[in-house]
CSV table of C-alpha atoms and ligand atoms in Angstrom, one decimal:
chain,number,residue,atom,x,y,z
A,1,UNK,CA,20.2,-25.4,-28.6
A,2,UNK,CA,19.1,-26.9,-32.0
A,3,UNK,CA,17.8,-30.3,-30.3
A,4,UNK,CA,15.9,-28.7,-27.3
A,5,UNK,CA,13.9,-25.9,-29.0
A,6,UNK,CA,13.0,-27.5,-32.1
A,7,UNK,CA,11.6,-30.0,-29.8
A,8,UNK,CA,10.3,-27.5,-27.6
A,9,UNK,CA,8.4,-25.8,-30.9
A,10,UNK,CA,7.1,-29.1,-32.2
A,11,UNK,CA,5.4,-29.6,-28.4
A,12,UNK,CA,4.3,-26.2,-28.6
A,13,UNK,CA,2.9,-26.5,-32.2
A,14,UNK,CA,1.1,-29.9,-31.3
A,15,UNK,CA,-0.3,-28.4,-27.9
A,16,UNK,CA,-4.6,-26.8,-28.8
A,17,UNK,CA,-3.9,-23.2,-28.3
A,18,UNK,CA,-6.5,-21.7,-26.6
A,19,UNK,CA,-5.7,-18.9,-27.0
A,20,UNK,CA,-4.4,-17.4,-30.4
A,21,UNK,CA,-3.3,-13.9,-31.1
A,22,UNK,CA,-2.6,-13.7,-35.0
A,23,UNK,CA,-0.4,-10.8,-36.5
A,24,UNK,CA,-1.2,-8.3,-34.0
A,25,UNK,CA,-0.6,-4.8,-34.4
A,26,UNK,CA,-1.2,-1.3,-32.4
A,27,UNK,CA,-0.8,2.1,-33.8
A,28,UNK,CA,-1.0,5.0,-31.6
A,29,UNK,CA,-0.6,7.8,-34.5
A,30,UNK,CA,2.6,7.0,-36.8
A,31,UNK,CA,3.8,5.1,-33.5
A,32,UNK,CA,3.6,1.5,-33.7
A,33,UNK,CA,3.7,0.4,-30.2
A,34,UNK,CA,2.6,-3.2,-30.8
A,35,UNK,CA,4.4,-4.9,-33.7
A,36,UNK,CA,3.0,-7.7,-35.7
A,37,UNK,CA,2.9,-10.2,-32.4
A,38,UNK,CA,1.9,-14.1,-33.1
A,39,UNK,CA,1.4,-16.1,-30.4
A,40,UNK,CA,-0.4,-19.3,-29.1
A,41,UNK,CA,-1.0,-20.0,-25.5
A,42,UNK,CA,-2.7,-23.4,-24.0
A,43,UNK,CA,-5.4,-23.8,-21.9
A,44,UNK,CA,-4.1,-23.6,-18.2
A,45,UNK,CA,-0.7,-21.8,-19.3
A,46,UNK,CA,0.7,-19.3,-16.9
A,47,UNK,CA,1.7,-17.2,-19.4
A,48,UNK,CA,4.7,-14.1,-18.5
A,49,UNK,CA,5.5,-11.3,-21.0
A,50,UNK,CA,8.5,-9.7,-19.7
A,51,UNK,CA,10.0,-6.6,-21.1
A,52,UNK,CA,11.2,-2.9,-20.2
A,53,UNK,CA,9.1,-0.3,-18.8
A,54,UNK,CA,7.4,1.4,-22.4
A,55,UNK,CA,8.2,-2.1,-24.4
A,56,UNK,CA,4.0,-2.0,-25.3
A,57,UNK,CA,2.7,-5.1,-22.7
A,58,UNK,CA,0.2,-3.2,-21.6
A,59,UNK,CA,-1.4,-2.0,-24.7
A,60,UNK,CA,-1.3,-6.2,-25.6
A,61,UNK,CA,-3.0,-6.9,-22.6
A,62,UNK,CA,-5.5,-4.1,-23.0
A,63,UNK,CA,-6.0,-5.5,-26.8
A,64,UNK,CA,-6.7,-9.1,-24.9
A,65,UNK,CA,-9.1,-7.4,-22.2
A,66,UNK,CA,-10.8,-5.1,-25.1
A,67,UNK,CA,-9.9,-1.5,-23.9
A,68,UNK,CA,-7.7,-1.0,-27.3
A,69,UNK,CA,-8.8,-2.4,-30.3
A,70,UNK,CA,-6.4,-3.5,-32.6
A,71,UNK,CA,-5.1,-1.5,-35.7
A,72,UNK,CA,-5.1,-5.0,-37.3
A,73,UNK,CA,-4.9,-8.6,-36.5
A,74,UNK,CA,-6.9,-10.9,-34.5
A,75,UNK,CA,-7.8,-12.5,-31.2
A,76,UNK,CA,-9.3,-15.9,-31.2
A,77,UNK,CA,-9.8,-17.3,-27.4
A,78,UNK,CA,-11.4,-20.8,-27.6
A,79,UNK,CA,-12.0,-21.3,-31.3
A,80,UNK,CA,-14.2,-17.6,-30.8
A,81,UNK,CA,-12.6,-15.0,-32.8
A,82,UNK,CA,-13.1,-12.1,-29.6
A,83,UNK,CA,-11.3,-9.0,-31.7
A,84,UNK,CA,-14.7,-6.7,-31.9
A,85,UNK,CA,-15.9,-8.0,-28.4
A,86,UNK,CA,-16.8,-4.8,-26.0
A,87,UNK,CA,-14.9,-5.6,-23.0
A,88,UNK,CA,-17.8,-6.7,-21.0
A,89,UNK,CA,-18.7,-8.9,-23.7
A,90,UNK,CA,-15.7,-11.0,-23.2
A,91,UNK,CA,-15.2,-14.0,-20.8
A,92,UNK,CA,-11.6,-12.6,-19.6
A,93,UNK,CA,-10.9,-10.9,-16.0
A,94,UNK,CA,-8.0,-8.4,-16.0
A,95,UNK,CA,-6.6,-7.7,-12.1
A,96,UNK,CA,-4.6,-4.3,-12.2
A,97,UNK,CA,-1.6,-3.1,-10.7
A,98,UNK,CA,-3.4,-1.1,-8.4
A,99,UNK,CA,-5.8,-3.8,-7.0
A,100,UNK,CA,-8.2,-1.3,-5.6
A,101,UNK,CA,-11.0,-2.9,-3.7
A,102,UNK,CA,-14.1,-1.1,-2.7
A,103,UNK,CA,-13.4,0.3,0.3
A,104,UNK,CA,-16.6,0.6,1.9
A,105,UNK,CA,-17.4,-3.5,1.1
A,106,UNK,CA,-16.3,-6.1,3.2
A,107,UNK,CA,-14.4,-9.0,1.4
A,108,UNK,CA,-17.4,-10.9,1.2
A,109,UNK,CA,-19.0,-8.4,-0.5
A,110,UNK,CA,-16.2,-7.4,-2.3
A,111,UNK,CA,-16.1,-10.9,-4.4
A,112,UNK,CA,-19.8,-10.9,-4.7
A,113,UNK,CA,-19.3,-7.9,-6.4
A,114,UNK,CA,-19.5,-8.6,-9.8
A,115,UNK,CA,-21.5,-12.5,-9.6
A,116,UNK,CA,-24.5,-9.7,-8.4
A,117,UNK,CA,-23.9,-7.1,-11.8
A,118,UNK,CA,-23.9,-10.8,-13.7
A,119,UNK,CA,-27.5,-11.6,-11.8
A,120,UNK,CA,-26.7,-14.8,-10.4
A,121,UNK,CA,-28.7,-16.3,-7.8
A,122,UNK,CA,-28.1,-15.2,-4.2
A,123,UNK,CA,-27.7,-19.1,-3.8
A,124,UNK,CA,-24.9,-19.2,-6.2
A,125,UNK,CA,-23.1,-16.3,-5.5
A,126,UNK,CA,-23.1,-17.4,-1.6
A,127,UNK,CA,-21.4,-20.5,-2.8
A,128,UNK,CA,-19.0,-19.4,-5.2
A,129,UNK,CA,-18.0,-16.1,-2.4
A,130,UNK,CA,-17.7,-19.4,-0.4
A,131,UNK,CA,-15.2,-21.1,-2.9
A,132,UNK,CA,-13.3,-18.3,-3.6
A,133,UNK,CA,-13.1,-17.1,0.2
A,134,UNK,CA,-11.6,-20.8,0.8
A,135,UNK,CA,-9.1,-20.8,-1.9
A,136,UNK,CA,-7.7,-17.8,-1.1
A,137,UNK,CA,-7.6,-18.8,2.7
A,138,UNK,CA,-9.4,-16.0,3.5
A,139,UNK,CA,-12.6,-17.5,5.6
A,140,UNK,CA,-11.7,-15.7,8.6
A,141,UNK,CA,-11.8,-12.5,6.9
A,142,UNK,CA,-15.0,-12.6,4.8
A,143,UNK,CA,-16.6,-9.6,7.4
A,144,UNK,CA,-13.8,-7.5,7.6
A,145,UNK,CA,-13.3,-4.3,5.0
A,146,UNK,CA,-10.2,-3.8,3.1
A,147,UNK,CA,-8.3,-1.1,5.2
A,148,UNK,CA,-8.3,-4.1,8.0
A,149,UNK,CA,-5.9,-6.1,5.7
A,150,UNK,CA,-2.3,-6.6,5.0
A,151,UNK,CA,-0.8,-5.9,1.4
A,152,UNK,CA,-0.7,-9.5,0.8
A,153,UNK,CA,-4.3,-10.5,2.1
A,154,UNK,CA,-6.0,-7.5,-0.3
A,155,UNK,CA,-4.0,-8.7,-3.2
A,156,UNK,CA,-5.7,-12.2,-2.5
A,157,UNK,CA,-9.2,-10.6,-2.4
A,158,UNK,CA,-8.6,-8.9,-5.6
A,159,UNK,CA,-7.9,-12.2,-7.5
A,160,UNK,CA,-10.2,-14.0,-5.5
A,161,UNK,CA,-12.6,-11.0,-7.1
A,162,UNK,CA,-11.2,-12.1,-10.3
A,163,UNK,CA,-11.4,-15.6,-10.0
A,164,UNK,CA,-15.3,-15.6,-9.1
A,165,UNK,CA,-16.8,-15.0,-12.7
A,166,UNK,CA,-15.1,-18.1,-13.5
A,167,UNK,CA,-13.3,-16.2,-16.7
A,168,UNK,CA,-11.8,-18.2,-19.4
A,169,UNK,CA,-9.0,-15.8,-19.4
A,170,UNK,CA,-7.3,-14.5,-16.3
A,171,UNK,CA,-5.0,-11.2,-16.9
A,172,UNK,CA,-3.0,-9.9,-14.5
A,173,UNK,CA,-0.8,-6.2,-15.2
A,174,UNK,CA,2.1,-5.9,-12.9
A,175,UNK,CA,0.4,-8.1,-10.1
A,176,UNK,CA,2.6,-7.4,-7.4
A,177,UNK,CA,3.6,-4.6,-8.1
A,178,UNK,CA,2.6,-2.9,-5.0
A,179,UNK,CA,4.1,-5.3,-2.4
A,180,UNK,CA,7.2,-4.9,-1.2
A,181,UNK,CA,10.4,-7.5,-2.4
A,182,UNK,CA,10.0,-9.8,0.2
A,183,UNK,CA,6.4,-9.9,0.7
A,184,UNK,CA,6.0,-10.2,-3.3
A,185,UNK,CA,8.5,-13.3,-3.3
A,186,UNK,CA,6.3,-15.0,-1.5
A,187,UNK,CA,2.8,-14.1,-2.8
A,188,UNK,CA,4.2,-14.8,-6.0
A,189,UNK,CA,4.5,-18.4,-5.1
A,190,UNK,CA,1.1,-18.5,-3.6
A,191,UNK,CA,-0.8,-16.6,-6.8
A,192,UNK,CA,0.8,-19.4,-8.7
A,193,UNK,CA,-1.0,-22.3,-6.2
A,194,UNK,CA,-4.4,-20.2,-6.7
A,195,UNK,CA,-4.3,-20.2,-10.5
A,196,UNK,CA,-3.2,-23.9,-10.9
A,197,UNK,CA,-6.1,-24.9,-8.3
A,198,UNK,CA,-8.8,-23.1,-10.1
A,199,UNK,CA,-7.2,-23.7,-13.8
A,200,UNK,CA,-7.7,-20.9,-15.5
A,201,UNK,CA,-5.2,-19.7,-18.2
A,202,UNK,CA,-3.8,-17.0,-17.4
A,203,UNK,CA,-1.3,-14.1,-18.6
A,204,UNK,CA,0.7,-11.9,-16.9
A,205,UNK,CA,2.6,-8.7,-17.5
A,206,UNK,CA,5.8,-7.7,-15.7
A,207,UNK,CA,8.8,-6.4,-16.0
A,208,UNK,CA,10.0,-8.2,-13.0
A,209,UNK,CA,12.1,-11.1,-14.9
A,210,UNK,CA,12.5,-13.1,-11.2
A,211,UNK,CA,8.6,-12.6,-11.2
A,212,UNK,CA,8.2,-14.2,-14.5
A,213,UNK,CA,10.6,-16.7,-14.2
A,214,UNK,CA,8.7,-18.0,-10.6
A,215,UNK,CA,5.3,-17.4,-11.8
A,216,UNK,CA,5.1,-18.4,-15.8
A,217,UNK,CA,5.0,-21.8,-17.4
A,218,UNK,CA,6.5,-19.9,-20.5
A,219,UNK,CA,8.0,-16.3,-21.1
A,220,UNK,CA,7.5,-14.1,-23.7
A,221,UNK,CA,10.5,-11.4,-23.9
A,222,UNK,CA,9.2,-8.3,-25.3
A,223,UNK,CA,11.0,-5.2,-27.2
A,224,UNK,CA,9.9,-2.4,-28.8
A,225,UNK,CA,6.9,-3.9,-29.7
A,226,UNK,CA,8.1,-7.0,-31.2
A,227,UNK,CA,8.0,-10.6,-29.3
A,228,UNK,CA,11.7,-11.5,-29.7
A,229,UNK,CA,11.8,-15.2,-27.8
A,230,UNK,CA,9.0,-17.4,-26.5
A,231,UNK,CA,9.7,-20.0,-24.6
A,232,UNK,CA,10.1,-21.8,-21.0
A,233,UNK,CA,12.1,-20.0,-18.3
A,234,UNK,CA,14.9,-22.5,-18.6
A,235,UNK,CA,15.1,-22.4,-22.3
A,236,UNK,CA,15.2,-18.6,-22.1
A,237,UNK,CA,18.2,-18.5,-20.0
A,238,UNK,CA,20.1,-21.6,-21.0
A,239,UNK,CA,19.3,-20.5,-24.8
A,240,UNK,CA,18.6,-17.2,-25.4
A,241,UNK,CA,18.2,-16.5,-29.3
A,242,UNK,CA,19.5,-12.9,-29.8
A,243,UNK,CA,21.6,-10.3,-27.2
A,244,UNK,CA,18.6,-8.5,-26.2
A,245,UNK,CA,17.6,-11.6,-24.1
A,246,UNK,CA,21.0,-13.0,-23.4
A,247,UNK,CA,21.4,-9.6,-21.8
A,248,UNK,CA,18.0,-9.1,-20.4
A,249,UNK,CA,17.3,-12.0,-18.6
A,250,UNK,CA,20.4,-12.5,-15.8
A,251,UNK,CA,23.7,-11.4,-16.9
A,252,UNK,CA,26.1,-12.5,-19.2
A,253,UNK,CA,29.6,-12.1,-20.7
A,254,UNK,CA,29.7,-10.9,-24.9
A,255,UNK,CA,32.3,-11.3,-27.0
A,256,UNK,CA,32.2,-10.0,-30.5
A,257,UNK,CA,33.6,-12.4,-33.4
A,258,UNK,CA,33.4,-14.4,-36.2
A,259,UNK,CA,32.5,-18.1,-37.3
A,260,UNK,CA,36.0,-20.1,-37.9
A,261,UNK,CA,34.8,-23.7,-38.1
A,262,UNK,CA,31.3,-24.6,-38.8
A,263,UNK,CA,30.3,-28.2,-37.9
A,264,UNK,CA,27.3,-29.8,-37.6
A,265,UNK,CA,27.8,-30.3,-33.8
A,266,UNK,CA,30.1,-27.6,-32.8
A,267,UNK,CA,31.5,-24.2,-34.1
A,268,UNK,CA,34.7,-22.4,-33.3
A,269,UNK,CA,34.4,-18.6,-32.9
A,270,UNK,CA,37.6,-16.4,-33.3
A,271,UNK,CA,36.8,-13.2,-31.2
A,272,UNK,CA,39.8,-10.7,-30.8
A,273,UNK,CA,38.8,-10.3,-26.9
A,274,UNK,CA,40.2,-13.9,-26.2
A,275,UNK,CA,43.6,-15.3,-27.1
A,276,UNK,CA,42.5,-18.3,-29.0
A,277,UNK,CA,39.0,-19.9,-31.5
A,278,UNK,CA,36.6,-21.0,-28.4
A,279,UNK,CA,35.0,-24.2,-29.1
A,280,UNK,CA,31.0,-24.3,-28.7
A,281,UNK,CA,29.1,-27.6,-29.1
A,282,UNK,CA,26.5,-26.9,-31.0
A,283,UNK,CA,25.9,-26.2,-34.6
A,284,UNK,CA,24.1,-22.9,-35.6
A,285,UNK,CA,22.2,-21.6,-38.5
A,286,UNK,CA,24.9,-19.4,-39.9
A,287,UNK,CA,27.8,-19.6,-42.2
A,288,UNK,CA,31.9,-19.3,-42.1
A,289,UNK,CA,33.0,-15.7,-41.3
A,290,UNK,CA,29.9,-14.7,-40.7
A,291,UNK,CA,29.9,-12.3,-37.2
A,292,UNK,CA,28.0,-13.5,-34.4
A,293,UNK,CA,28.5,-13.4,-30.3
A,294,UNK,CA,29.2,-15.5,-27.6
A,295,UNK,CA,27.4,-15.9,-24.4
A,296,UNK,CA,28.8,-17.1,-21.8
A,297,UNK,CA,27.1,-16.6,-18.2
A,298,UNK,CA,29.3,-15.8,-15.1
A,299,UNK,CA,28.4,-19.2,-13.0
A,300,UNK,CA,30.3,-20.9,-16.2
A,301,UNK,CA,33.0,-19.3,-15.5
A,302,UNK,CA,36.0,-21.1,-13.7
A,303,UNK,CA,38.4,-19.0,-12.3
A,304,UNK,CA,41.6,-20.5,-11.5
A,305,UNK,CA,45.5,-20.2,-10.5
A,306,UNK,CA,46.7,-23.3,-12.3
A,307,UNK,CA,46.6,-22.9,-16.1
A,308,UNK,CA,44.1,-25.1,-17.9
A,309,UNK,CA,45.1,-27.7,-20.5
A,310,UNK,CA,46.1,-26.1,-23.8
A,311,UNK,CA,43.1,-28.0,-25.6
A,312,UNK,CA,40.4,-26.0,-23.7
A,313,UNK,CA,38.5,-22.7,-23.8
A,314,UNK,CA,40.4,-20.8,-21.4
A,315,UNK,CA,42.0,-17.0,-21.1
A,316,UNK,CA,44.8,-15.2,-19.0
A,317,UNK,CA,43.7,-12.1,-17.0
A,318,UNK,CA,44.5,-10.1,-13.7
A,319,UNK,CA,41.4,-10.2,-10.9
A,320,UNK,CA,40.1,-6.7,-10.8
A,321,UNK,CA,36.8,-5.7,-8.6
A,322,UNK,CA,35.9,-8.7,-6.4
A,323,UNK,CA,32.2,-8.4,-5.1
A,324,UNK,CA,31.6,-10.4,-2.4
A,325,UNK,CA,27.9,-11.9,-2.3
A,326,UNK,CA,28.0,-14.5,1.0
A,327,UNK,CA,27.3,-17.6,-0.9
A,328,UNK,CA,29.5,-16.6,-4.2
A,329,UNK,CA,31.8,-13.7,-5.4
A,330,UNK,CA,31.9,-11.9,-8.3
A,331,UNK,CA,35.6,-11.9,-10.1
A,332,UNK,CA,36.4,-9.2,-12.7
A,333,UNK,CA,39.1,-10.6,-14.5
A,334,UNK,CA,41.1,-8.2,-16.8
A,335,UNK,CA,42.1,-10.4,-19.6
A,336,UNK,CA,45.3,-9.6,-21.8
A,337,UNK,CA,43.4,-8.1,-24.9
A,338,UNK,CA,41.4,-5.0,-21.9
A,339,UNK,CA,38.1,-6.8,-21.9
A,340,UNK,CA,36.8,-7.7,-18.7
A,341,UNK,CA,35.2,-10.9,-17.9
A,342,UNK,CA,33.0,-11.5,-14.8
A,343,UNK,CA,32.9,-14.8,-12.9
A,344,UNK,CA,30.5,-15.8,-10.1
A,345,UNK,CA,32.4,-18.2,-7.8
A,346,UNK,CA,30.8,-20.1,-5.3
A,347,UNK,CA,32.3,-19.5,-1.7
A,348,UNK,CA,32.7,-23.5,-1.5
A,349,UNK,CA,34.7,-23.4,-3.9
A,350,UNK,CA,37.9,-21.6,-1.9
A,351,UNK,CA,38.3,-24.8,0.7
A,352,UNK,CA,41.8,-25.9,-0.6
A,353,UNK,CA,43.2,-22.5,-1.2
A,354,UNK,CA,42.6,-19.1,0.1
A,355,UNK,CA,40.3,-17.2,-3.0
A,356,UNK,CA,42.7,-15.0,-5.5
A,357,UNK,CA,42.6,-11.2,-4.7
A,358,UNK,CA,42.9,-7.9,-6.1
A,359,UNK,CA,45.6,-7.8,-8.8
A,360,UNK,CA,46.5,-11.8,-8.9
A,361,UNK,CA,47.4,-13.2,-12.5
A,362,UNK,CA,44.6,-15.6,-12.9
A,363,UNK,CA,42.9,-18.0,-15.8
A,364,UNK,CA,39.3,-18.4,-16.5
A,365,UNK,CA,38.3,-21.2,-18.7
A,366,UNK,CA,34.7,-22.7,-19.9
A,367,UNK,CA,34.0,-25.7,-21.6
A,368,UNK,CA,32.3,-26.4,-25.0
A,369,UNK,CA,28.8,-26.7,-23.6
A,370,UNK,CA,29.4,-23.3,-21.3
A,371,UNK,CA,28.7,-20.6,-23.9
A,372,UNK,CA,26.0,-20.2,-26.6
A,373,UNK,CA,26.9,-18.4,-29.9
A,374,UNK,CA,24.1,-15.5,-30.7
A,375,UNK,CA,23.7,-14.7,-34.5
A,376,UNK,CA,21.3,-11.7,-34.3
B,401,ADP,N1,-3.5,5.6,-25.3
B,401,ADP,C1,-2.2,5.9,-25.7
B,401,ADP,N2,-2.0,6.9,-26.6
B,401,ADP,C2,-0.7,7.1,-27.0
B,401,ADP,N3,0.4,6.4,-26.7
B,401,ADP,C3,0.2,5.3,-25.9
B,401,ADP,C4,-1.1,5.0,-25.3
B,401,ADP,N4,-1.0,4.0,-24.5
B,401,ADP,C5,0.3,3.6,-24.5
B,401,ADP,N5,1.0,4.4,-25.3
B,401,ADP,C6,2.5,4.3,-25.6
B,401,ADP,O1,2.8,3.0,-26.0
B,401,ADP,C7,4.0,2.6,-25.5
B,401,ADP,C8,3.9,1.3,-24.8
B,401,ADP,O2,3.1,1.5,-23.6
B,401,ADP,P1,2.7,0.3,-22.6
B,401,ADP,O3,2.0,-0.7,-23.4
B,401,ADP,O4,2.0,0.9,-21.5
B,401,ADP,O5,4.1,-0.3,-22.2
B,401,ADP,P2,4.5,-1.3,-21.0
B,401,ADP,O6,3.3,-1.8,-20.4
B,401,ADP,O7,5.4,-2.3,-21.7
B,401,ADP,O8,5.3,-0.4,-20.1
B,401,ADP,C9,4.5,3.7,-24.6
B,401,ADP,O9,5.4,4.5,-25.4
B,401,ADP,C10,3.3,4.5,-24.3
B,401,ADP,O10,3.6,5.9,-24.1
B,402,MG,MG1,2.5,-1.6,-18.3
């Protein structure tokens, strides 16, 4: 963990921010719903912050947009400190939830919308509706009005709407939130295309983490307030730095325990839920005895009938629920000390032998790079 985000930090330090948000707070009364939040963001980022329903994205976003001003802090967005800026003022488009087009416009119309409250020459505005209609691949539709279009087509109109000004900053609130799973799934994929085609830096808000994890370059997981871990979808769920986001992003198996060995490059963690010190290679910040938690996410997870060399990471149990998935199962394994530890198992895996069942004395094992020791 060490290694990857201290190099990961070092990038992120080096990289011009382009956008900065420095020591950010919002008070609504005595109720501090946005909590000191730092944060640097590149030019052409797709940025995600990802966090329960209430968590206080919103009220960032409407800080960025200028709807809420901040009780304190600062908003710089290319080297232009933007904090006092009426929202009109601001070079920064914000697409809602609720996408709403006017209805009585065609599409056409719809995108020329705001290039015509902005003045710009009919010459201009025919060409940029012209670009936008293009990149959104909606050049058949320019003439029809919005009731004439599926979910997914309006949703392009509204960013191709946002798109037109040309902002410097692109927010989007819950994006998708209107289309159903599948259709979202796939318009997630293609929002991404239209962003990285017109580069335009853009942040997100969701509490969708597959939709953050698709769409965003980098993730910032948000709680009560406070930014907790900011970094690339991968890092996030290969590394998560606290239990909030082991637990928040995916799922994930946590024991309780305490430090037993404390090495540079590995550290042995005594918890009472397994029968012997699991071996973790990589060093923490931390010292001996002090508690922490181990992570350890169901894919790494073996589940076995043989017993496992003595040397390993590995625990006795009895297979409890089994969900079966298609493509993988889930095995809760009952281990001797009452805590229960889930495994996914590919199907592929069962080719030699017939997959344990309900009540079978199994082992599960890990190896030292498998689980990721959480000291907060
Ligand atoms: N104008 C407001 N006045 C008072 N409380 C507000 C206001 N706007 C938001 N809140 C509160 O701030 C908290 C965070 O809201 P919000 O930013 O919308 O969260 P999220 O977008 O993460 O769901 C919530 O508890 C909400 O009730
Ligand atoms: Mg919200």
């Amino acid at each position: 963990m060490a290694e990857s985000s201290l190099h990961q930090a070092a990038k992120t330090a080096g990289a011009k921010s382009y956008l900065q948000i420095v020591d950010v707070v919002k008070k609504f009364g005595d109720n501090t719903v946005v909590d000191h939040i730092n944060l640097s963001i590149a030019k052409n980022d797709i940025f995600a912050l990802l966090g329960s329903s209430g968590c206080g994205k919103s009220t960032l976003l409407r800080m960025l947009a200028g709807m809420e001003t901040p009780t304190s802090g600062k908003i710089i967005l290319d080297g232009e400190d933007i904090t006092a800026l009426a929202p009109y003022e601001r070079p920064i488009n914000m697409m809602f939830q609720s996408y709403a087009l006017f209805p009585h416009m065609t599409v056409a119309q719809n995108i020329a919308f705001g290039l015509k409250q902005d003045r710009l020459s009919r010459s201009d505005i025919a060409e940029r509706v012209e670009r936008m209609l293009e990149l959104v691949q909606m050049k058949k539709y320019a003439h029809r009005k919005p009731y004439q279009l599926s979910g997914g087509q309006q949703q392009r109109v509204a960013l191709a709407r946002s798109l037109a000004k040309r902002p410097k900053l692109l927010l989007l609130d819950e994006p998708l939130g209107a289309l159903d799973k599948k259709l979202r799934q796939q318009t997630q994929l293609e929002l991404v295309n239209m962003i990285e085609q017109v580069g335009v830096t853009c942040i997100m808000v969701t509490h969708d983490q597959e939709e953050a994890m698709t769409m965003a370059g980098r993730i910032g997981i948000m709680s009560e307030g406070q930014l907790l871990q900011v970094a690339t979808p991968g890092e996030i769920y290969e590394h998560p730095n606290c239990r909030f986001t082991a637990e928040f992003i995916g799922e994930t198996n946590l024991f309780g325990g305490h430090v037993v060995e404390d090495e540079p490059d590995h550290v042995c963690i005594h918890s009472t839920e397994l029968p012997r010190p699991v071996r973790v290679g990589h060093g923490i910040t931390g010292t001996m005895g002090m508690p922490v938690w181990l992570s350890l996410r169901p894919e790494r997870v073996g589940v076995s009938r043989r017993q496992p060399v003595a040397s390993g990471n590995w625990a006795a149990g009895t297979v409890g629920d089994i969900a079966y998935l298609g493509g993988f199962s889930i095995f809760h394994v009952r281990l001797d000390s009452g805590k229960v530890v889930k495994a996914s198992v590919p199907a592929t895996h069962w080719r030699e032998e017939a997959a344990p069942t309900w009540n079978e004395p199994v082992f599960v094992s890990w190896t030292d790079n498998d689980a990721v020791v959480l000291t907060q």
